[in-house]
């Protein structure tokens, strides 16, 4: 049986030392790109997602629910818009 302890791998000299003030649990931007859609309401809702970048995880739910509400409202508004007129019937008006 070999009682040798494996060596700890050496840190490469070109790797920066860890920042002593870095806290992996602190909020950090995800830097997920958001492409404008051209719809002001949808774009505003998507921009709101950036607010989650500065919150702890337990604060994300409020932002996500708000964004979901905004997107749902935008879809509902599409249903409320008048569409094009219905095509005329081939059989004429019914009596």
Backbone atoms as SQL, in Angstrom:
CREATE TABLE atoms (id INTEGER PRIMARY KEY, chain TEXT, resi INTEGER, resn TEXT, atom TEXT, x REAL, y REAL, z REAL);
INSERT INTO atoms VALUES
  (1, 'A', 1, 'UNK', 'N', 0.844, -1.174, 0.000),
  (2, 'A', 1, 'UNK', 'CA', 0.000, 0.000, 0.000),
  (3, 'A', 1, 'UNK', 'C', 0.889, 1.236, 0.000),
  (4, 'A', 2, 'UNK', 'N', 0.524, 2.203, -0.795),
  (5, 'A', 2, 'UNK', 'CA', 1.319, 3.423, -0.924),
  (6, 'A', 2, 'UNK', 'C', 0.666, 4.523, -0.092),
  (7, 'A', 3, 'UNK', 'N', 1.388, 5.077, 0.870),
  (8, 'A', 3, 'UNK', 'CA', 0.852, 6.123, 1.749),
  (9, 'A', 3, 'UNK', 'C', 1.181, 7.521, 1.239),
  (10, 'A', 4, 'UNK', 'N', 1.618, 7.632, 0.019),
  (11, 'A', 4, 'UNK', 'CA', 1.997, 8.936, -0.523),
  (12, 'A', 4, 'UNK', 'C', 0.754, 9.804, -0.699),
  (13, 'A', 5, 'UNK', 'N', 0.884, 11.068, -0.367),
  (14, 'A', 5, 'UNK', 'CA', -0.196, 12.038, -0.528),
  (15, 'A', 5, 'UNK', 'C', -0.021, 12.691, -1.885),
  (16, 'A', 6, 'UNK', 'N', -1.108, 12.733, -2.672),
  (17, 'A', 6, 'UNK', 'CA', -0.961, 13.369, -3.982),
  (18, 'A', 6, 'UNK', 'C', -0.621, 14.848, -3.825),
  (19, 'A', 7, 'UNK', 'N', 0.197, 15.312, -4.728),
  (20, 'A', 7, 'UNK', 'CA', 0.601, 16.716, -4.683),
  (21, 'A', 7, 'UNK', 'C', -0.545, 17.617, -5.128),
  (22, 'A', 8, 'UNK', 'N', -0.641, 18.794, -4.508),
  (23, 'A', 8, 'UNK', 'CA', -1.609, 19.788, -4.927),
  (24, 'A', 8, 'UNK', 'C', -1.089, 20.410, -6.205),
  (25, 'A', 9, 'UNK', 'N', -1.935, 20.477, -7.244),
  (26, 'A', 9, 'UNK', 'CA', -1.447, 21.067, -8.493),
  (27, 'A', 9, 'UNK', 'C', -1.036, 22.523, -8.280),
  (28, 'A', 10, 'UNK', 'N', 0.058, 22.880, -8.883),
  (29, 'A', 10, 'UNK', 'CA', 0.557, 24.250, -8.770),
  (30, 'A', 10, 'UNK', 'C', -0.295, 25.179, -9.623),
  (31, 'A', 11, 'UNK', 'N', -0.453, 26.401, -9.160),
  (32, 'A', 11, 'UNK', 'CA', -1.181, 27.416, -9.910),
  (33, 'A', 11, 'UNK', 'C', -0.240, 27.967, -10.960),
  (34, 'A', 12, 'UNK', 'N', -0.732, 28.032, -12.182),
  (35, 'A', 12, 'UNK', 'CA', 0.101, 28.580, -13.253),
  (36, 'A', 12, 'UNK', 'C', 0.440, 30.033, -12.942),
  (37, 'A', 13, 'UNK', 'N', 1.636, 30.414, -13.299),
  (38, 'A', 13, 'UNK', 'CA', 2.093, 31.772, -13.000),
  (39, 'A', 13, 'UNK', 'C', 1.329, 32.834, -13.767),
  (40, 'A', 14, 'UNK', 'N', 0.784, 32.474, -14.917),
  (41, 'A', 14, 'UNK', 'CA', 0.077, 33.474, -15.718),
  (42, 'A', 14, 'UNK', 'C', -1.384, 33.629, -15.302),
  (43, 'A', 15, 'UNK', 'N', -1.880, 32.802, -14.374),
  (44, 'A', 15, 'UNK', 'CA', -3.248, 32.939, -13.888),
  (45, 'A', 15, 'UNK', 'C', -3.281, 33.996, -12.791),
  (46, 'A', 16, 'UNK', 'N', -4.267, 34.910, -12.861),
  (47, 'A', 16, 'UNK', 'CA', -4.341, 35.933, -11.813),
  (48, 'A', 16, 'UNK', 'C', -4.760, 35.306, -10.483),
  (49, 'A', 17, 'UNK', 'N', -4.268, 35.882, -9.415),
  (50, 'A', 17, 'UNK', 'CA', -4.645, 35.416, -8.075),
  (51, 'A', 17, 'UNK', 'C', -6.105, 35.770, -7.839),
  (52, 'A', 18, 'UNK', 'N', -6.826, 34.928, -7.100),
  (53, 'A', 18, 'UNK', 'CA', -8.228, 35.242, -6.820),
  (54, 'A', 18, 'UNK', 'C', -8.349, 36.559, -6.062),
  (55, 'A', 19, 'UNK', 'N', -9.372, 37.323, -6.395),
  (56, 'A', 19, 'UNK', 'CA', -9.632, 38.592, -5.718),
  (57, 'A', 19, 'UNK', 'C', -10.125, 38.274, -4.308),
  (58, 'A', 20, 'UNK', 'N', -9.432, 38.743, -3.274),
  (59, 'A', 20, 'UNK', 'CA', -9.860, 38.423, -1.907),
  (60, 'A', 20, 'UNK', 'C', -11.217, 39.015, -1.561),
  (61, 'A', 21, 'UNK', 'N', -11.676, 40.043, -2.275),
  (62, 'A', 21, 'UNK', 'CA', -12.974, 40.647, -2.012),
  (63, 'A', 21, 'UNK', 'C', -14.100, 40.027, -2.817),
  (64, 'A', 22, 'UNK', 'N', -13.758, 39.036, -3.659),
  (65, 'A', 22, 'UNK', 'CA', -14.770, 38.417, -4.524),
  (66, 'A', 22, 'UNK', 'C', -15.669, 37.509, -3.699),
  (67, 'A', 23, 'UNK', 'N', -16.962, 37.679, -3.877),
  (68, 'A', 23, 'UNK', 'CA', -17.950, 36.836, -3.199),
  (69, 'A', 23, 'UNK', 'C', -18.796, 36.182, -4.280),
  (70, 'A', 24, 'UNK', 'N', -18.611, 34.870, -4.505),
  (71, 'A', 24, 'UNK', 'CA', -19.366, 34.226, -5.586),
  (72, 'A', 24, 'UNK', 'C', -20.873, 34.235, -5.364),
  (73, 'A', 25, 'UNK', 'N', -21.309, 34.481, -4.144),
  (74, 'A', 25, 'UNK', 'CA', -22.747, 34.506, -3.867),
  (75, 'A', 25, 'UNK', 'C', -23.351, 35.890, -4.075),
  (76, 'A', 26, 'UNK', 'N', -22.531, 36.891, -4.326),
  (77, 'A', 26, 'UNK', 'CA', -23.067, 38.243, -4.508),
  (78, 'A', 26, 'UNK', 'C', -23.666, 38.385, -5.903),
  (79, 'A', 27, 'UNK', 'N', -24.623, 39.316, -6.057),
  (80, 'A', 27, 'UNK', 'CA', -25.240, 39.516, -7.372),
  (81, 'A', 27, 'UNK', 'C', -24.202, 39.929, -8.411),
  (82, 'A', 28, 'UNK', 'N', -24.350, 39.398, -9.601),
  (83, 'A', 28, 'UNK', 'CA', -23.453, 39.746, -10.701),
  (84, 'A', 28, 'UNK', 'C', -24.250, 39.725, -12.002),
  (85, 'A', 29, 'UNK', 'N', -23.991, 40.672, -12.886),
  (86, 'A', 29, 'UNK', 'CA', -24.714, 40.702, -14.166),
  (87, 'A', 29, 'UNK', 'C', -24.464, 39.423, -14.966),
  (88, 'A', 30, 'UNK', 'N', -25.505, 38.925, -15.613),
  (89, 'A', 30, 'UNK', 'CA', -25.368, 37.748, -16.463),
  (90, 'A', 30, 'UNK', 'C', -24.885, 38.135, -17.851),
  (91, 'A', 31, 'UNK', 'N', -25.062, 39.409, -18.201),
  (92, 'A', 31, 'UNK', 'CA', -24.645, 39.914, -19.515),
  (93, 'A', 31, 'UNK', 'C', -25.274, 39.129, -20.663),
  (94, 'A', 32, 'UNK', 'N', -26.550, 38.776, -20.510),
  (95, 'A', 32, 'UNK', 'CA', -27.274, 38.106, -21.578),
  (96, 'A', 32, 'UNK', 'C', -27.758, 39.187, -22.542),
  (97, 'A', 33, 'UNK', 'N', -27.381, 39.086, -23.814),
  (98, 'A', 33, 'UNK', 'CA', -27.809, 40.130, -24.759),
  (99, 'A', 33, 'UNK', 'C', -29.317, 40.081, -24.981),
  (100, 'A', 34, 'UNK', 'N', -29.909, 41.251, -25.077),
  (101, 'A', 34, 'UNK', 'CA', -31.343, 41.369, -25.365),
  (102, 'A', 34, 'UNK', 'C', -31.472, 42.170, -26.650),
  (103, 'A', 35, 'UNK', 'N', -32.020, 41.541, -27.659),
  (104, 'A', 35, 'UNK', 'CA', -32.185, 42.176, -28.964),
  (105, 'A', 35, 'UNK', 'C', -33.526, 42.898, -29.006),
  (106, 'A', 36, 'UNK', 'N', -33.535, 44.185, -29.355),
  (107, 'A', 36, 'UNK', 'CA', -34.801, 44.922, -29.435),
  (108, 'A', 36, 'UNK', 'C', -35.757, 44.254, -30.430),
  (109, 'A', 37, 'UNK', 'N', -37.022, 44.238, -30.064),
  (110, 'A', 37, 'UNK', 'CA', -38.042, 43.626, -30.914),
  (111, 'A', 37, 'UNK', 'C', -38.738, 44.630, -31.806),
  (112, 'A', 38, 'UNK', 'N', -38.665, 45.919, -31.449),
  (113, 'A', 38, 'UNK', 'CA', -39.384, 46.942, -32.193),
  (114, 'A', 38, 'UNK', 'C', -40.730, 47.269, -31.578),
  (115, 'A', 39, 'UNK', 'N', -41.171, 46.479, -30.610),
  (116, 'A', 39, 'UNK', 'CA', -42.415, 46.752, -29.889),
  (117, 'A', 39, 'UNK', 'C', -42.018, 47.373, -28.550),
  (118, 'A', 40, 'UNK', 'N', -42.436, 48.608, -28.321),
  (119, 'A', 40, 'UNK', 'CA', -42.002, 49.345, -27.127),
  (120, 'A', 40, 'UNK', 'C', -42.365, 48.615, -25.831),
  (121, 'A', 41, 'UNK', 'N', -43.557, 48.039, -25.754),
  (122, 'A', 41, 'UNK', 'CA', -43.980, 47.348, -24.540),
  (123, 'A', 41, 'UNK', 'C', -43.152, 46.103, -24.274),
  (124, 'A', 42, 'UNK', 'N', -42.879, 45.337, -25.307),
  (125, 'A', 42, 'UNK', 'CA', -42.077, 44.121, -25.166),
  (126, 'A', 42, 'UNK', 'C', -40.638, 44.482, -24.821),
  (127, 'A', 43, 'UNK', 'N', -40.100, 45.492, -25.509),
  (128, 'A', 43, 'UNK', 'CA', -38.726, 45.904, -25.232),
  (129, 'A', 43, 'UNK', 'C', -38.571, 46.406, -23.802),
  (130, 'A', 44, 'UNK', 'N', -39.548, 47.147, -23.292),
  (131, 'A', 44, 'UNK', 'CA', -39.490, 47.629, -21.911),
  (132, 'A', 44, 'UNK', 'C', -39.513, 46.458, -20.930),
  (133, 'A', 45, 'UNK', 'N', -40.343, 45.455, -21.213),
  (134, 'A', 45, 'UNK', 'CA', -40.410, 44.279, -20.340),
  (135, 'A', 45, 'UNK', 'C', -39.080, 43.533, -20.355),
  (136, 'A', 46, 'UNK', 'N', -38.497, 43.354, -21.530),
  (137, 'A', 46, 'UNK', 'CA', -37.223, 42.649, -21.623),
  (138, 'A', 46, 'UNK', 'C', -36.094, 43.438, -20.965),
  (139, 'A', 47, 'UNK', 'N', -36.110, 44.756, -21.087),
  (140, 'A', 47, 'UNK', 'CA', -35.102, 45.584, -20.426),
  (141, 'A', 47, 'UNK', 'C', -35.205, 45.442, -18.908),
  (142, 'A', 48, 'UNK', 'N', -36.399, 45.211, -18.414),
  (143, 'A', 48, 'UNK', 'CA', -36.609, 45.037, -16.971),
  (144, 'A', 48, 'UNK', 'C', -35.849, 43.818, -16.446),
  (145, 'A', 49, 'UNK', 'N', -35.584, 42.832, -17.305),
  (146, 'A', 49, 'UNK', 'CA', -34.818, 41.666, -16.873),
  (147, 'A', 49, 'UNK', 'C', -33.441, 42.061, -16.344),
  (148, 'A', 50, 'UNK', 'N', -32.891, 43.150, -16.866),
  (149, 'A', 50, 'UNK', 'CA', -31.590, 43.622, -16.398),
  (150, 'A', 50, 'UNK', 'C', -31.593, 44.012, -14.930),
  (151, 'A', 51, 'UNK', 'N', -32.774, 44.326, -14.384),
  (152, 'A', 51, 'UNK', 'CA', -32.855, 44.675, -12.963),
  (153, 'A', 51, 'UNK', 'C', -32.474, 43.501, -12.070),
  (154, 'A', 52, 'UNK', 'N', -32.669, 42.286, -12.557),
  (155, 'A', 52, 'UNK', 'CA', -32.330, 41.101, -11.768),
  (156, 'A', 52, 'UNK', 'C', -30.818, 40.956, -11.608),
  (157, 'A', 53, 'UNK', 'N', -30.036, 41.572, -12.485),
  (158, 'A', 53, 'UNK', 'CA', -28.581, 41.476, -12.409),
  (159, 'A', 53, 'UNK', 'C', -28.018, 42.034, -11.106),
  (160, 'A', 54, 'UNK', 'N', -28.742, 42.928, -10.480),
  (161, 'A', 54, 'UNK', 'CA', -28.219, 43.604, -9.292),
  (162, 'A', 54, 'UNK', 'C', -28.902, 43.146, -8.016),
  (163, 'A', 55, 'UNK', 'N', -29.694, 42.084, -8.119),
  (164, 'A', 55, 'UNK', 'CA', -30.426, 41.582, -6.958),
  (165, 'A', 55, 'UNK', 'C', -29.914, 40.213, -6.553),
  (166, 'A', 56, 'UNK', 'N', -30.072, 39.902, -5.279),
  (167, 'A', 56, 'UNK', 'CA', -29.796, 38.546, -4.828),
  (168, 'A', 56, 'UNK', 'C', -30.845, 37.628, -5.454),
  (169, 'A', 57, 'UNK', 'N', -30.554, 36.362, -5.478),
  (170, 'A', 57, 'UNK', 'CA', -31.440, 35.396, -6.140),
  (171, 'A', 57, 'UNK', 'C', -32.876, 35.482, -5.651),
  (172, 'A', 58, 'UNK', 'N', -33.072, 35.696, -4.356),
  (173, 'A', 58, 'UNK', 'CA', -34.446, 35.736, -3.843),
  (174, 'A', 58, 'UNK', 'C', -35.226, 36.945, -4.356),
  (175, 'A', 59, 'UNK', 'N', -34.571, 37.928, -4.947),
  (176, 'A', 59, 'UNK', 'CA', -35.253, 39.075, -5.526),
  (177, 'A', 59, 'UNK', 'C', -35.612, 38.892, -6.994),
  (178, 'A', 60, 'UNK', 'N', -35.121, 37.820, -7.611),
  (179, 'A', 60, 'UNK', 'CA', -35.378, 37.599, -9.036),
  (180, 'A', 60, 'UNK', 'C', -36.839, 37.306, -9.324),
  (181, 'A', 61, 'UNK', 'N', -37.512, 36.610, -8.416),
  (182, 'A', 61, 'UNK', 'CA', -38.897, 36.195, -8.671),
  (183, 'A', 61, 'UNK', 'C', -39.782, 37.398, -8.965),
  (184, 'A', 62, 'UNK', 'N', -39.633, 38.448, -8.185),
  (185, 'A', 62, 'UNK', 'CA', -40.457, 39.643, -8.397),
  (186, 'A', 62, 'UNK', 'C', -40.227, 40.223, -9.790),
  (187, 'A', 63, 'UNK', 'N', -38.969, 40.288, -10.201),
  (188, 'A', 63, 'UNK', 'CA', -38.646, 40.822, -11.530),
  (189, 'A', 63, 'UNK', 'C', -39.228, 39.921, -12.618),
  (190, 'A', 64, 'UNK', 'N', -39.036, 38.617, -12.492),
  (191, 'A', 64, 'UNK', 'CA', -39.530, 37.691, -13.508),
  (192, 'A', 64, 'UNK', 'C', -41.053, 37.743, -13.605),
  (193, 'A', 65, 'UNK', 'N', -41.731, 37.829, -12.464),
  (194, 'A', 65, 'UNK', 'CA', -43.194, 37.913, -12.494),
  (195, 'A', 65, 'UNK', 'C', -43.650, 39.210, -13.147),
  (196, 'A', 66, 'UNK', 'N', -42.942, 40.302, -12.882),
  (197, 'A', 66, 'UNK', 'CA', -43.282, 41.585, -13.492),
  (198, 'A', 66, 'UNK', 'C', -43.085, 41.523, -15.008),
  (199, 'A', 67, 'UNK', 'N', -41.982, 40.928, -15.446),
  (200, 'A', 67, 'UNK', 'CA', -41.713, 40.798, -16.882),
  (201, 'A', 67, 'UNK', 'C', -42.774, 39.902, -17.529),
  (202, 'A', 68, 'UNK', 'N', -43.101, 38.810, -16.874),
  (203, 'A', 68, 'UNK', 'CA', -44.117, 37.906, -17.405),
  (204, 'A', 68, 'UNK', 'C', -45.453, 38.626, -17.556),
  (205, 'A', 69, 'UNK', 'N', -45.814, 39.420, -16.550),
  (206, 'A', 69, 'UNK', 'CA', -47.062, 40.189, -16.599),
  (207, 'A', 69, 'UNK', 'C', -47.038, 41.155, -17.785),
  (208, 'A', 70, 'UNK', 'N', -45.909, 41.850, -17.982),
  (209, 'A', 70, 'UNK', 'CA', -45.791, 42.797, -19.091),
  (210, 'A', 70, 'UNK', 'C', -45.889, 42.129, -20.449),
  (211, 'A', 71, 'UNK', 'N', -45.246, 40.964, -20.593),
  (212, 'A', 71, 'UNK', 'CA', -45.320, 40.242, -21.866),
  (213, 'A', 71, 'UNK', 'C', -46.725, 39.699, -22.109),
  (214, 'A', 72, 'UNK', 'N', -47.366, 39.214, -21.052),
  (215, 'A', 72, 'UNK', 'CA', -48.738, 38.721, -21.186),
  (216, 'A', 72, 'UNK', 'C', -49.669, 39.860, -21.593),
  (217, 'A', 73, 'UNK', 'N', -49.481, 41.045, -20.989),
  (218, 'A', 73, 'UNK', 'CA', -50.299, 42.201, -21.357),
  (219, 'A', 73, 'UNK', 'C', -50.078, 42.592, -22.818),
  (220, 'A', 74, 'UNK', 'N', -48.831, 42.507, -23.280),
  (221, 'A', 74, 'UNK', 'CA', -48.539, 42.844, -24.681),
  (222, 'A', 74, 'UNK', 'C', -49.242, 41.866, -25.626),
  (223, 'A', 75, 'UNK', 'N', -49.253, 40.587, -25.264),
  (224, 'A', 75, 'UNK', 'CA', -49.954, 39.605, -26.099),
  (225, 'A', 75, 'UNK', 'C', -51.462, 39.823, -26.065),
  (226, 'A', 76, 'UNK', 'N', -51.995, 40.147, -24.906),
  (227, 'A', 76, 'UNK', 'CA', -53.427, 40.413, -24.781),
  (228, 'A', 76, 'UNK', 'C', -53.814, 41.622, -25.630),
  (229, 'A', 77, 'UNK', 'N', -52.950, 42.634, -25.652),
  (230, 'A', 77, 'UNK', 'CA', -53.224, 43.834, -26.448),
  (231, 'A', 77, 'UNK', 'C', -53.279, 43.498, -27.941),
  (232, 'A', 78, 'UNK', 'N', -52.498, 42.517, -28.369),
  (233, 'A', 78, 'UNK', 'CA', -52.553, 42.114, -29.784),
  (234, 'A', 78, 'UNK', 'C', -53.919, 41.545, -30.136),
  (235, 'A', 79, 'UNK', 'N', -54.507, 40.805, -29.200),
  (236, 'A', 79, 'UNK', 'CA', -55.836, 40.240, -29.438),
  (237, 'A', 79, 'UNK', 'C', -56.915, 41.312, -29.479),
  (238, 'A', 80, 'UNK', 'N', -56.690, 42.428, -28.801),
  (239, 'A', 80, 'UNK', 'CA', -57.691, 43.487, -28.726),
  (240, 'A', 80, 'UNK', 'C', -57.674, 44.398, -29.952),
  (241, 'A', 81, 'UNK', 'N', -56.606, 44.355, -30.722),
  (242, 'A', 81, 'UNK', 'CA', -56.520, 45.212, -31.908),
  (243, 'A', 81, 'UNK', 'C', -57.486, 44.715, -32.973),
  (244, 'A', 82, 'UNK', 'N', -58.123, 45.659, -33.652),
  (245, 'A', 82, 'UNK', 'CA', -59.001, 45.221, -34.744),
  (246, 'A', 82, 'UNK', 'C', -58.153, 44.659, -35.875),
  (247, 'A', 83, 'UNK', 'N', -58.578, 43.560, -36.408),
  (248, 'A', 83, 'UNK', 'CA', -57.868, 42.945, -37.519),
  (249, 'A', 83, 'UNK', 'C', -58.424, 43.426, -38.843),
  (250, 'A', 84, 'UNK', 'N', -57.949, 42.858, -39.907),
  (251, 'A', 84, 'UNK', 'CA', -58.468, 43.243, -41.223),
  (252, 'A', 84, 'UNK', 'C', -59.916, 42.778, -41.341),
  (253, 'A', 85, 'UNK', 'N', -60.687, 43.437, -42.197),
  (254, 'A', 85, 'UNK', 'CA', -62.092, 43.026, -42.359),
  (255, 'A', 85, 'UNK', 'C', -62.165, 41.608, -42.909),
  (256, 'A', 86, 'UNK', 'N', -63.225, 40.920, -42.539),
  (257, 'A', 86, 'UNK', 'CA', -63.432, 39.559, -43.022),
  (258, 'A', 86, 'UNK', 'C', -63.704, 39.602, -44.516),
  (259, 'A', 87, 'UNK', 'N', -63.227, 38.612, -45.241),
  (260, 'A', 87, 'UNK', 'CA', -63.498, 38.598, -46.691),
  (261, 'A', 87, 'UNK', 'C', -64.986, 38.406, -46.942),
  (262, 'A', 88, 'UNK', 'N', -65.478, 38.972, -48.040),
  (263, 'A', 88, 'UNK', 'CA', -66.912, 38.815, -48.347),
  (264, 'A', 88, 'UNK', 'C', -67.234, 37.342, -48.615),
  (265, 'A', 89, 'UNK', 'N', -68.440, 36.975, -48.283),
  (266, 'A', 89, 'UNK', 'CA', -68.893, 35.606, -48.497),
  (267, 'A', 89, 'UNK', 'C', -69.115, 35.377, -49.985),
  (268, 'A', 90, 'UNK', 'N', -68.774, 34.207, -50.459),
  (269, 'A', 90, 'UNK', 'CA', -68.985, 33.869, -51.861),
  (270, 'A', 90, 'UNK', 'C', -70.477, 33.675, -52.176),
  (271, 'A', 91, 'UNK', 'N', -71.276, 33.418, -51.163),
  (272, 'A', 91, 'UNK', 'CA', -72.698, 33.132, -51.378),
  (273, 'A', 91, 'UNK', 'C', -73.582, 34.354, -51.096),
  (274, 'A', 92, 'UNK', 'N', -73.008, 35.486, -50.836),
  (275, 'A', 92, 'UNK', 'CA', -73.776, 36.683, -50.547),
  (276, 'A', 92, 'UNK', 'C', -74.335, 36.652, -49.128),
  (277, 'A', 93, 'UNK', 'N', -75.020, 37.696, -48.753),
  (278, 'A', 93, 'UNK', 'CA', -75.562, 37.765, -47.384),
  (279, 'A', 93, 'UNK', 'C', -76.632, 36.712, -47.177),
  (280, 'A', 94, 'UNK', 'N', -76.700, 36.173, -45.978),
  (281, 'A', 94, 'UNK', 'CA', -77.728, 35.182, -45.640),
  (282, 'A', 94, 'UNK', 'C', -78.949, 35.879, -45.125),
  (283, 'A', 95, 'UNK', 'N', -80.116, 35.359, -45.439),
  (284, 'A', 95, 'UNK', 'CA', -81.357, 35.956, -44.970),
  (285, 'A', 95, 'UNK', 'C', -81.957, 35.112, -43.906);
